[in-house]
PDB file of C-alpha atoms in Angstrom:
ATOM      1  CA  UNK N   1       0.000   0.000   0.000  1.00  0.00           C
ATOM      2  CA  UNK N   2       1.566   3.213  -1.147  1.00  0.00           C
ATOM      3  CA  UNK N   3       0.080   5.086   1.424  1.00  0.00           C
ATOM      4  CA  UNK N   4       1.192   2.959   4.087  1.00  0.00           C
ATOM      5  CA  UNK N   5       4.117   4.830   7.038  1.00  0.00           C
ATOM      6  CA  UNK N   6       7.376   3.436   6.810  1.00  0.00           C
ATOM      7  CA  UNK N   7      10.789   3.453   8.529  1.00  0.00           C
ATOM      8  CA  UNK N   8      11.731   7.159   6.913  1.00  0.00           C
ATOM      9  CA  UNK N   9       8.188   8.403   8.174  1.00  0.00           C
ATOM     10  CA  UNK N  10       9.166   7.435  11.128  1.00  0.00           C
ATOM     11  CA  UNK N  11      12.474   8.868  11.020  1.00  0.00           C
ATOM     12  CA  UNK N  12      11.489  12.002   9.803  1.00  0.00           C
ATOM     13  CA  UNK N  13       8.683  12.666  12.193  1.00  0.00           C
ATOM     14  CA  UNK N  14      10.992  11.857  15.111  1.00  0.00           C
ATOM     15  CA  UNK N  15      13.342  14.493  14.079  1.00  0.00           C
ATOM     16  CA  UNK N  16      10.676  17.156  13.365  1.00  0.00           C
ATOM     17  CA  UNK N  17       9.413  16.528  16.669  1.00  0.00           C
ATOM     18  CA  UNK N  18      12.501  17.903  17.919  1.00  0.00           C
ATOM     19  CA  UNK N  19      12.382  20.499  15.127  1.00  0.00           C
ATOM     20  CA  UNK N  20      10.032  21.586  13.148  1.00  0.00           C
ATOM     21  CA  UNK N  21      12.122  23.682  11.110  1.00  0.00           C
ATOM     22  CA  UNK N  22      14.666  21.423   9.398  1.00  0.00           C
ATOM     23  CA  UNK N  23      14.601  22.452   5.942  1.00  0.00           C
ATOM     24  CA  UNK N  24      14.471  19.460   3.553  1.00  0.00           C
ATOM     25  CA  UNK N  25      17.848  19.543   2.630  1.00  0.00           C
ATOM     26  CA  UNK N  26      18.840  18.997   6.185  1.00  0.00           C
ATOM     27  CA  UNK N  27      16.024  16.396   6.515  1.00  0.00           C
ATOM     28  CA  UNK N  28      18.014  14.869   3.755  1.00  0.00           C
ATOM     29  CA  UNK N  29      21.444  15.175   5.134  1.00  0.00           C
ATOM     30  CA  UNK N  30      20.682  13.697   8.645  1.00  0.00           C
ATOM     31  CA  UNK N  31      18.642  10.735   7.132  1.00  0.00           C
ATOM     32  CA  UNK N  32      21.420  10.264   3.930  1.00  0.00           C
ATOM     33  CA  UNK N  33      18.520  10.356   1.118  1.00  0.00           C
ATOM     34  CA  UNK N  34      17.324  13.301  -1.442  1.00  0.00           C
ATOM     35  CA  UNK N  35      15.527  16.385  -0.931  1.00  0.00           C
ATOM     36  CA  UNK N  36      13.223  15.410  -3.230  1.00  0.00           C
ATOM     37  CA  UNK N  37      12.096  11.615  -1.498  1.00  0.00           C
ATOM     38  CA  UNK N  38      11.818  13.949   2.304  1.00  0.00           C
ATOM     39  CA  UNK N  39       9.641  16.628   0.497  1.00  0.00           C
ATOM     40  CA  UNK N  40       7.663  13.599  -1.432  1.00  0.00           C
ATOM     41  CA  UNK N  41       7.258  11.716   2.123  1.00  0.00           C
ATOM     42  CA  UNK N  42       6.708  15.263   3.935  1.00  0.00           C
ATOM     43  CA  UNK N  43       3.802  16.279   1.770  1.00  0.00           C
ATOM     44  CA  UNK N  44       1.893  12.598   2.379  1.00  0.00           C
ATOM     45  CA  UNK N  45       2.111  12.766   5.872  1.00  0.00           C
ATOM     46  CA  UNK N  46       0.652  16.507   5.680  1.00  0.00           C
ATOM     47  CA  UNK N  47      -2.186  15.094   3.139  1.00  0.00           C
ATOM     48  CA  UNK N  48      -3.156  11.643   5.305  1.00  0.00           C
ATOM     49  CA  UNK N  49      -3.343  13.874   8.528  1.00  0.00           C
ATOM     50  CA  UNK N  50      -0.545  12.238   9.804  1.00  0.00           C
ATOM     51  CA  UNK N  51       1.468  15.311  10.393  1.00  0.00           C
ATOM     52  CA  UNK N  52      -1.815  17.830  11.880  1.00  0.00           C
ATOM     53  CA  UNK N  53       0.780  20.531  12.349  1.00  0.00           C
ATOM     54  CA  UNK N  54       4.091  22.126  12.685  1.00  0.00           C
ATOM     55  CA  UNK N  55       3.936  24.558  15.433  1.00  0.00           C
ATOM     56  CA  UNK N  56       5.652  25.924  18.248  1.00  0.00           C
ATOM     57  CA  UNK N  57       5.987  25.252  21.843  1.00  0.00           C
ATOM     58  CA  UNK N  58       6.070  29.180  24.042  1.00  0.00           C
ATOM     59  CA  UNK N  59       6.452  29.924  27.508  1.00  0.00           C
ATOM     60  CA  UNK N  60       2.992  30.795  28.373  1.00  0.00           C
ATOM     61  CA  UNK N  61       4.187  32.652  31.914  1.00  0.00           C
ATOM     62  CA  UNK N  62       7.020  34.614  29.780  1.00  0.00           C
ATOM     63  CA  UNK N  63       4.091  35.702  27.493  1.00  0.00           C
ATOM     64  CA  UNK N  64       2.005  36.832  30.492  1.00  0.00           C
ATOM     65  CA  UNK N  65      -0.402  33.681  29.899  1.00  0.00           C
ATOM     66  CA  UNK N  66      -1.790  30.890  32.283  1.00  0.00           C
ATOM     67  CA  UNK N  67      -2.261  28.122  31.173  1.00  0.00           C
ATOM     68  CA  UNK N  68      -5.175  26.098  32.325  1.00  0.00           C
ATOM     69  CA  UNK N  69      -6.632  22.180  31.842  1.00  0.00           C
ATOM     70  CA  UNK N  70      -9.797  21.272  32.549  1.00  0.00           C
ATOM     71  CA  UNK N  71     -10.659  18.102  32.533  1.00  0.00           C
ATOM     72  CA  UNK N  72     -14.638  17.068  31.851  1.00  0.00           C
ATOM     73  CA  UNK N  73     -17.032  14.229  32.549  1.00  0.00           C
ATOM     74  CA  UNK N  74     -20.398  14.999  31.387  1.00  0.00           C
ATOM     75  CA  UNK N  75     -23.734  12.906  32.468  1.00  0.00           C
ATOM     76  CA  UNK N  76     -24.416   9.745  30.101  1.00  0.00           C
ATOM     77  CA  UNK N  77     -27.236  11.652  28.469  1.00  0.00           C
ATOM     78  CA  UNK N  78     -25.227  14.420  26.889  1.00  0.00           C
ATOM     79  CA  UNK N  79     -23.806  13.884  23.299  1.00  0.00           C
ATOM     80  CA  UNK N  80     -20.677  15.735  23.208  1.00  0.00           C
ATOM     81  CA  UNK N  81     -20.946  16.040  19.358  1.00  0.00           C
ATOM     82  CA  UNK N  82     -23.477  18.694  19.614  1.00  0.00           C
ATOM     83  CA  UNK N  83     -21.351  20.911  22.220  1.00  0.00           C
ATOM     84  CA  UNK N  84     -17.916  20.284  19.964  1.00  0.00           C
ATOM     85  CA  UNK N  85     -18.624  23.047  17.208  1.00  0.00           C
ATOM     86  CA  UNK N  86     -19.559  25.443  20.309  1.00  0.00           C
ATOM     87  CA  UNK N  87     -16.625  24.939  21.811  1.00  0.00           C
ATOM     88  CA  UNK N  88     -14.120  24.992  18.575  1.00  0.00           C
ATOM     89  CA  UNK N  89     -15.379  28.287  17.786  1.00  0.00           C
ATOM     90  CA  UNK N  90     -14.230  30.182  21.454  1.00  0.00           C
ATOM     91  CA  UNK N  91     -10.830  31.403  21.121  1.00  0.00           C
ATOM     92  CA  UNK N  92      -9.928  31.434  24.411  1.00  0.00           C
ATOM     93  CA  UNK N  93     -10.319  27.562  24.208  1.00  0.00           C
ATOM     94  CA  UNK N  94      -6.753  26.337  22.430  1.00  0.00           C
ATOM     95  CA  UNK N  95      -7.122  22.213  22.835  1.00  0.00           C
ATOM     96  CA  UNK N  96     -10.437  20.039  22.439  1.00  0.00           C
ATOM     97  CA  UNK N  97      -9.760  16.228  23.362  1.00  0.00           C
ATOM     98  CA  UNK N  98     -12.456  14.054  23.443  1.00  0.00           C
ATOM     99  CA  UNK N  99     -11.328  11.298  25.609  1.00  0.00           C
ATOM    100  CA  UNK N 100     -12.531   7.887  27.646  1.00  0.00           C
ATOM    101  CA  UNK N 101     -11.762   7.453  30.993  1.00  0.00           C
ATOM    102  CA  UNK N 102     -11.398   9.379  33.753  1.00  0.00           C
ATOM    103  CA  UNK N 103     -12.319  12.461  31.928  1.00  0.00           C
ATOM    104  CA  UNK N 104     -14.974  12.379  28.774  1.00  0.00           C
ATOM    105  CA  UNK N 105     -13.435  16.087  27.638  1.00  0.00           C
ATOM    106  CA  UNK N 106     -10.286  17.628  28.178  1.00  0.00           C
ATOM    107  CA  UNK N 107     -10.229  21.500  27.016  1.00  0.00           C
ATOM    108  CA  UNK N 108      -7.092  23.684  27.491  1.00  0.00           C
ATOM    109  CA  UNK N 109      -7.318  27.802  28.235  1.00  0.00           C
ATOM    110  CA  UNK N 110      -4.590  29.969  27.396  1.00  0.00           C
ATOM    111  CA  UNK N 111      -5.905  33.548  29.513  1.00  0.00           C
ATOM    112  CA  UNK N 112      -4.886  36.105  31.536  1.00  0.00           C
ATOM    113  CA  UNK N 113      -2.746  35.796  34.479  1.00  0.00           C
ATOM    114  CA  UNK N 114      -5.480  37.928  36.883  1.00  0.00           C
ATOM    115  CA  UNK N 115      -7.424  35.093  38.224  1.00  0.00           C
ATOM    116  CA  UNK N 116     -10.654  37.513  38.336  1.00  0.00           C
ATOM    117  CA  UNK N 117     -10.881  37.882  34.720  1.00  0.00           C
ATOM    118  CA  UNK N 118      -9.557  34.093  34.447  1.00  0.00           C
ATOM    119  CA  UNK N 119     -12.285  32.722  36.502  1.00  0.00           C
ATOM    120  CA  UNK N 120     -14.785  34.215  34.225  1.00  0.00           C
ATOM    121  CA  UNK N 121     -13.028  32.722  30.810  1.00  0.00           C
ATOM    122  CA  UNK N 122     -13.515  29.456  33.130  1.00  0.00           C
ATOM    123  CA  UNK N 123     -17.418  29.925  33.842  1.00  0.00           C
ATOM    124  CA  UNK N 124     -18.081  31.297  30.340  1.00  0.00           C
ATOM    125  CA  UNK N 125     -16.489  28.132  29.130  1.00  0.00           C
ATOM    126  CA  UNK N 126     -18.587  25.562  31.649  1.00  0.00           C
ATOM    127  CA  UNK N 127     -21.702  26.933  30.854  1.00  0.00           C
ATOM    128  CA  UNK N 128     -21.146  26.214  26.803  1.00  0.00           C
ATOM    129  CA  UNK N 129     -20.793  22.658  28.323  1.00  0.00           C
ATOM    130  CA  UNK N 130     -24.062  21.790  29.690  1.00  0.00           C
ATOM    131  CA  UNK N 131     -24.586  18.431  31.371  1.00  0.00           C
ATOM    132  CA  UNK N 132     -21.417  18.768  33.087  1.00  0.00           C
ATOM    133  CA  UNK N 133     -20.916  16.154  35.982  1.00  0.00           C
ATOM    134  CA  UNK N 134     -17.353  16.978  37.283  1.00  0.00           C
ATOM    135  CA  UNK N 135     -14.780  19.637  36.159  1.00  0.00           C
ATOM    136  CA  UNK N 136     -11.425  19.232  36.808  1.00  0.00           C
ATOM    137  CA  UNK N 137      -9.430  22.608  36.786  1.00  0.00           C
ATOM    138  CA  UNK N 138      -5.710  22.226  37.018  1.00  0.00           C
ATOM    139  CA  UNK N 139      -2.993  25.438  36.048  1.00  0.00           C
ATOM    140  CA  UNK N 140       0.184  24.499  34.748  1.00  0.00           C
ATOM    141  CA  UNK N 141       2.906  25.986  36.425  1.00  0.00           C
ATOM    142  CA  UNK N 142       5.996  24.732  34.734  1.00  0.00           C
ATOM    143  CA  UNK N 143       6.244  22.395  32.040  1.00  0.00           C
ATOM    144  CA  UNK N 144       9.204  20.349  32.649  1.00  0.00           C
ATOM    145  CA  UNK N 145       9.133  18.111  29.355  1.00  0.00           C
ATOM    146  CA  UNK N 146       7.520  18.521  25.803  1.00  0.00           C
ATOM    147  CA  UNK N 147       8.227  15.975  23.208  1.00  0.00           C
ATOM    148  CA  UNK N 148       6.278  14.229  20.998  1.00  0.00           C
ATOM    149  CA  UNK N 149       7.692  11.454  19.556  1.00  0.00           C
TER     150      UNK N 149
ATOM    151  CA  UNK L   1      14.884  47.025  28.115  1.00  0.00           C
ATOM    152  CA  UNK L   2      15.632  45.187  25.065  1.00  0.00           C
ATOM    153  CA  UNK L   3      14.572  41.792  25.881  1.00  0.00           C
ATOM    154  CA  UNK L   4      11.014  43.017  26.235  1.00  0.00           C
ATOM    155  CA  UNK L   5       8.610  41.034  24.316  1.00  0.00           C
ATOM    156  CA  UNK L   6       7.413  43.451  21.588  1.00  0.00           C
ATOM    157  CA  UNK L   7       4.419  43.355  18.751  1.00  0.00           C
ATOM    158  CA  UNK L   8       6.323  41.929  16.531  1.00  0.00           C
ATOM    159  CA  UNK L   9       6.932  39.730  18.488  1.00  0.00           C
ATOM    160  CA  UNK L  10       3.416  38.463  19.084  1.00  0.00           C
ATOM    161  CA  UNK L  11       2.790  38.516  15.603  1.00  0.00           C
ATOM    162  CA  UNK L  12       5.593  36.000  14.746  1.00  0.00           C
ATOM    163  CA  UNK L  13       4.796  33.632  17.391  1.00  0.00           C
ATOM    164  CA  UNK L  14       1.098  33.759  16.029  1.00  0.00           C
ATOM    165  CA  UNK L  15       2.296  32.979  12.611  1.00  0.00           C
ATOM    166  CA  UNK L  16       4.599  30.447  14.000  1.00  0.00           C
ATOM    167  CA  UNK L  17       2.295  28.770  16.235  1.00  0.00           C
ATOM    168  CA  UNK L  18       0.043  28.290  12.774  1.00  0.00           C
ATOM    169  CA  UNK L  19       2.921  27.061  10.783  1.00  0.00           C
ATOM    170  CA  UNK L  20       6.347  26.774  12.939  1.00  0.00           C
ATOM    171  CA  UNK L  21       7.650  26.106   9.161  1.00  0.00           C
ATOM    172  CA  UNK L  22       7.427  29.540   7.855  1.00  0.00           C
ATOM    173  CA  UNK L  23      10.672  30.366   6.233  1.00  0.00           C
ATOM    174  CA  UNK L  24      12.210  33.953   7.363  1.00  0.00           C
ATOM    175  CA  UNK L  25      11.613  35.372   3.705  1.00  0.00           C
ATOM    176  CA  UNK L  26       8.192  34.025   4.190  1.00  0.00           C
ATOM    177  CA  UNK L  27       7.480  35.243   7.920  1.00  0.00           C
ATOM    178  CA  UNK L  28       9.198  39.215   6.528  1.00  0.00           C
ATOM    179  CA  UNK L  29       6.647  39.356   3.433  1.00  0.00           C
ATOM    180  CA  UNK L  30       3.918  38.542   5.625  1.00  0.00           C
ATOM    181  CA  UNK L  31       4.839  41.102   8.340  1.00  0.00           C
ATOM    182  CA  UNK L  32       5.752  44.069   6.209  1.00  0.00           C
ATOM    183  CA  UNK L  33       9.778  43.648   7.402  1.00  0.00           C
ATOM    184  CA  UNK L  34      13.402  42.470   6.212  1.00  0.00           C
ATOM    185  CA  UNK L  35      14.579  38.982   7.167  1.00  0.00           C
ATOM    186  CA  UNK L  36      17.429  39.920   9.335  1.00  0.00           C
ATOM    187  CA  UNK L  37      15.046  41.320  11.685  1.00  0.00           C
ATOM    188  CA  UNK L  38      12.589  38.545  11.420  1.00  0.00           C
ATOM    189  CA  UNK L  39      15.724  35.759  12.221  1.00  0.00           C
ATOM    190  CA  UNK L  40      17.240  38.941  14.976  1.00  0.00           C
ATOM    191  CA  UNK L  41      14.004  38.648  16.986  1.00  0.00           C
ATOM    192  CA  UNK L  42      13.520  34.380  16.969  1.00  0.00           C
ATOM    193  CA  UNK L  43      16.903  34.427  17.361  1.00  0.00           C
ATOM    194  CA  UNK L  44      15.977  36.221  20.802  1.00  0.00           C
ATOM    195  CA  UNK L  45      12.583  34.265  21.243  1.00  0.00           C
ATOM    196  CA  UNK L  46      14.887  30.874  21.732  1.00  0.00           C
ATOM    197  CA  UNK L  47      17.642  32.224  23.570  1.00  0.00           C
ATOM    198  CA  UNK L  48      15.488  33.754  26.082  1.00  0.00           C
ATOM    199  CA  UNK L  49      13.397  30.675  26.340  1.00  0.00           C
ATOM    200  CA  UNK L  50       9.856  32.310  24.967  1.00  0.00           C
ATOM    201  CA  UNK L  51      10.227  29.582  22.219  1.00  0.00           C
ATOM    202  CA  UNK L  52      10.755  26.389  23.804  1.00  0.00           C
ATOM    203  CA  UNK L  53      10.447  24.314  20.882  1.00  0.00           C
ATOM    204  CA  UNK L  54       8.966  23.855  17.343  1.00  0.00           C
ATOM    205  CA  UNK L  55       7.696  20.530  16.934  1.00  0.00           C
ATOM    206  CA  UNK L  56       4.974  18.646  15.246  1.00  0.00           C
ATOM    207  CA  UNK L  57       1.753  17.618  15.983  1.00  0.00           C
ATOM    208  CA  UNK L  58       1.211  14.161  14.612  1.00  0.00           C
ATOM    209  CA  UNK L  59      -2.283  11.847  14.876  1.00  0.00           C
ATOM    210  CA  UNK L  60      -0.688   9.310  17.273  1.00  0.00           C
ATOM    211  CA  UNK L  61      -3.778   6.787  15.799  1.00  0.00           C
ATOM    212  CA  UNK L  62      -2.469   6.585  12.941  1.00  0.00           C
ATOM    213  CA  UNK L  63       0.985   5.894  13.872  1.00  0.00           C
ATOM    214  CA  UNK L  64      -0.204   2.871  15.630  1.00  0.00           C
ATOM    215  CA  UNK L  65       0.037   4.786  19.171  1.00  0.00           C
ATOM    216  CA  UNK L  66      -2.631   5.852  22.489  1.00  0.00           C
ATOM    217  CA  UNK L  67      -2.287   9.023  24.011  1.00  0.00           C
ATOM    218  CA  UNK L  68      -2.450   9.378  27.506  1.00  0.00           C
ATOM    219  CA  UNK L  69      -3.073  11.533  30.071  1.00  0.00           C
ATOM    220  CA  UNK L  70      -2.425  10.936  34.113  1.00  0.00           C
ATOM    221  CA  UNK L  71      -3.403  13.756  36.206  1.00  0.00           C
ATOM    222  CA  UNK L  72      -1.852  12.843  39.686  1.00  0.00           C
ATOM    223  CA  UNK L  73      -1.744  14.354  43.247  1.00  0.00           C
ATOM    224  CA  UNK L  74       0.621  13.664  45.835  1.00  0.00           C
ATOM    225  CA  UNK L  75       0.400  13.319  49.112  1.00  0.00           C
ATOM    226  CA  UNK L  76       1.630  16.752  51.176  1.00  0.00           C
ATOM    227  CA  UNK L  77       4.500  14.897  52.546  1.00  0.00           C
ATOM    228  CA  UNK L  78       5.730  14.760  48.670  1.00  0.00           C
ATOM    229  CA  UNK L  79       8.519  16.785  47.463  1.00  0.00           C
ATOM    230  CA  UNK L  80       7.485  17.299  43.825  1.00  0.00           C
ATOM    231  CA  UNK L  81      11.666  18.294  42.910  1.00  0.00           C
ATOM    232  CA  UNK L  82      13.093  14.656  44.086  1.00  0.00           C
ATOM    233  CA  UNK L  83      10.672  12.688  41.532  1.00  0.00           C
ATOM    234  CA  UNK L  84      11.310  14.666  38.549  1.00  0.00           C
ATOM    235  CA  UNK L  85      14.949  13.907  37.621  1.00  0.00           C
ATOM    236  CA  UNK L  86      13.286   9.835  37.236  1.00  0.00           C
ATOM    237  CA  UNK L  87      10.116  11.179  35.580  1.00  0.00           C
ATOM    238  CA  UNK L  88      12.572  13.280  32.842  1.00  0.00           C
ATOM    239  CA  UNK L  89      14.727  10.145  32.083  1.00  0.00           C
ATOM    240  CA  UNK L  90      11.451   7.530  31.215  1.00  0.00           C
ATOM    241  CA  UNK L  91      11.394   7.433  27.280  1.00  0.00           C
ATOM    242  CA  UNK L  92       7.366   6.607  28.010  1.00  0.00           C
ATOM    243  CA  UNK L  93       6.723   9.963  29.222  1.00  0.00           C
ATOM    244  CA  UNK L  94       6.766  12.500  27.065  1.00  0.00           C
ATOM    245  CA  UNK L  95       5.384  15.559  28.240  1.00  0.00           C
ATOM    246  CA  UNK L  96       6.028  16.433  31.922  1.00  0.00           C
ATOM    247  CA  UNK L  97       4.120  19.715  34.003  1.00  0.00           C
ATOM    248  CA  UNK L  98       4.043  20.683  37.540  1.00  0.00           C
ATOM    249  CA  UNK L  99       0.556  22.441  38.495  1.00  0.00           C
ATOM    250  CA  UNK L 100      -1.714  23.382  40.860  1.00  0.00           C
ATOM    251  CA  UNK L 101      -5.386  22.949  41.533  1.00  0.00           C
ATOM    252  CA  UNK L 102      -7.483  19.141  40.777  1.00  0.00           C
ATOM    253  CA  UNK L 103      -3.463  17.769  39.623  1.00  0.00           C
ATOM    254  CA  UNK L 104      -0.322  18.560  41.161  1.00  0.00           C
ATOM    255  CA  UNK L 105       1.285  16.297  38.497  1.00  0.00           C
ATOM    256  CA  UNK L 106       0.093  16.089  34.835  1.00  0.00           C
ATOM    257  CA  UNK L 107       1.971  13.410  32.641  1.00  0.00           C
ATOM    258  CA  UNK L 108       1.455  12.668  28.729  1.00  0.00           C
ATOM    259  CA  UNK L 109       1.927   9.075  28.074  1.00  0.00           C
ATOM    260  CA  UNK L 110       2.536   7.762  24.693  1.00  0.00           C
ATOM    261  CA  UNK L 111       2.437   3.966  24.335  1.00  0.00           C
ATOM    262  CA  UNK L 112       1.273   1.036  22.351  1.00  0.00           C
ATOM    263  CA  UNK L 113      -2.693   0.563  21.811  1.00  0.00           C
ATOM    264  CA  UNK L 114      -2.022  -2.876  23.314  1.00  0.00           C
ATOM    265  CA  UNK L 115      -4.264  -2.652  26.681  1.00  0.00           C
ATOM    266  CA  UNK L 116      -1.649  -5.331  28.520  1.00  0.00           C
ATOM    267  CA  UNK L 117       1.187  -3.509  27.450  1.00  0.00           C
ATOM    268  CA  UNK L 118      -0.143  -0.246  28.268  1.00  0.00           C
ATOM    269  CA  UNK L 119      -1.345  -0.876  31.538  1.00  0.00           C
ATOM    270  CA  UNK L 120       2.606  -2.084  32.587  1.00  0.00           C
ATOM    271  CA  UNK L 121       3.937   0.961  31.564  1.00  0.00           C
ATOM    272  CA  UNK L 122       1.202   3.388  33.218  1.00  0.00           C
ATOM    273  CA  UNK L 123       1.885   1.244  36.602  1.00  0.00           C
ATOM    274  CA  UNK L 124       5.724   1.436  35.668  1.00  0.00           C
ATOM    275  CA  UNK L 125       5.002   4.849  35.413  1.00  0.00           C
ATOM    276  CA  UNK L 126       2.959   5.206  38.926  1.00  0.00           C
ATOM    277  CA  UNK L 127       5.606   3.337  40.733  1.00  0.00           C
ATOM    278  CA  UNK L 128       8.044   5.809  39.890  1.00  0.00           C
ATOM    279  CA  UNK L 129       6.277   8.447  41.722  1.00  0.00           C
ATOM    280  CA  UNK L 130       5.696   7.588  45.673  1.00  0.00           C
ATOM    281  CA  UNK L 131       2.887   8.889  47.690  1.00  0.00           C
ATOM    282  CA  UNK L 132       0.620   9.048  45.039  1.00  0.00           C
ATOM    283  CA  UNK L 133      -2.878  10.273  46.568  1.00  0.00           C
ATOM    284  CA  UNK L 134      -5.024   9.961  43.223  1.00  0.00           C
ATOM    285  CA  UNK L 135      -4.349   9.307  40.038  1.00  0.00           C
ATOM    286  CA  UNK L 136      -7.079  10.116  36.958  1.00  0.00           C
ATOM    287  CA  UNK L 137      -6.547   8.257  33.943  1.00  0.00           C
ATOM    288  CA  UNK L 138      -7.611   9.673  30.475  1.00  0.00           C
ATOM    289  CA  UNK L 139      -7.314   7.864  26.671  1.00  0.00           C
ATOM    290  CA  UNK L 140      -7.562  10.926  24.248  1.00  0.00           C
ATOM    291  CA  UNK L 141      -9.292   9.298  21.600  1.00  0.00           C
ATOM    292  CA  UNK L 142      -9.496  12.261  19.765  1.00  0.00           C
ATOM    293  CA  UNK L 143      -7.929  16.198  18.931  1.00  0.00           C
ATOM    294  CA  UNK L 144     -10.554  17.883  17.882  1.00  0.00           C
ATOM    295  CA  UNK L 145      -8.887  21.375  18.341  1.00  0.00           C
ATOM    296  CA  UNK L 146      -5.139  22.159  18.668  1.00  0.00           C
ATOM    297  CA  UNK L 147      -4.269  25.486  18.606  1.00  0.00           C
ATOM    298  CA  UNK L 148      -0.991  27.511  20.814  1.00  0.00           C
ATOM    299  CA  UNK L 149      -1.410  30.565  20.653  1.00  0.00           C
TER     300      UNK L 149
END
């Protein structure tokens, strides 16, 4: 199957993970094959969804930002399809997860550092949700790892 | 002070954030501005730490992969700064934060969608970290919405 990932996918997502911005050429260098094969295998990944994005990873606190989780369990009647398009549209909302377990949605904030304004971002938020059973609110104070691969 | 995060600053993280593969030709035509200043200012956005990292995000489904998410608390007793240095070093883990609120401990997990094998390396993982108090356990089984900034 031509669409199938392979060993060089895998290679070449591992070291984009680490960064983004290798140009092909040094894709190409690293992994001893041609520009042309790394752009070629780039540009399917991009196309199957494989690769969703190439973006960056800021200090939120440096920026003046908090950065908060909350993690969602709605009641068994809800159907968290109709609350999703809601929910993609608010831009203080950065991450949608649906998930199983002990959470059913987990939504990340990026807001403001006074916790007055914050808290209403928060409840603004919630009430777009309803059916909610338990929220989890958790603020990131320091991440101490990022990597993706 | 000339480490102060400026507009233009903002604006390139933005643009980043959306595509962390925007050349320096491509970020200056955007933004109105020459390329030396474009590379001057990330130049200063990694040294100083605002960048942490570019990186990609890819649909761990598709690569065969689960995506997990422990949110932990520890008992007061715990000193947070003694279990890190393990936590860092554990190839499972990949993305590591220190918080406050529901978790005092968030960890990404990225493992195999085997259920047996899984389950060894989330209890691997929980050994690692004593005086655990409780520990929520989420599959993302889907990104619906990833944005940074």
């Amino acid at each position: 199957m031509a669409d199938k990932i392979n060993g060089i996918d895998i290679r070449i997502l591992k070291l984009l993970s680490k960064n983004a911005r290798l140009t092909y050429k040094e894709l190409a260098e690293i992994l001893g094959t041609t520009r042309q094969r790394i752009s070629r295998r780039m540009d399917r990944l991009e196309r199957n969804g494989v690769i969703k994005k190439y973006t960056v990873i800021p200090d939120y606190d440096a920026l003046g930002y908090v950065h908060v989780i909350l993690g969602i369990t709605v009641k068994p009647s809800v159907n968290i399809d109709e609350i999703i398009p809601t929910l993609v549209e608010d831009e203080n909302i950065k991450i949608i997860q649906r998930a199983i377990g002990s959470h059913s949605l987990v939504i990340h904030i990026v807001g403001p550092k006074d916790m007055k304004e914050l808290e209403k971002i928060i409840s603004e938020v919630s009430r777009k949700i309803p059916g909610i059973d338990t929220l989890d609110i958790t603020f990131v104070t320091e991440t101490v790892k990022f990597e993706v691969l």
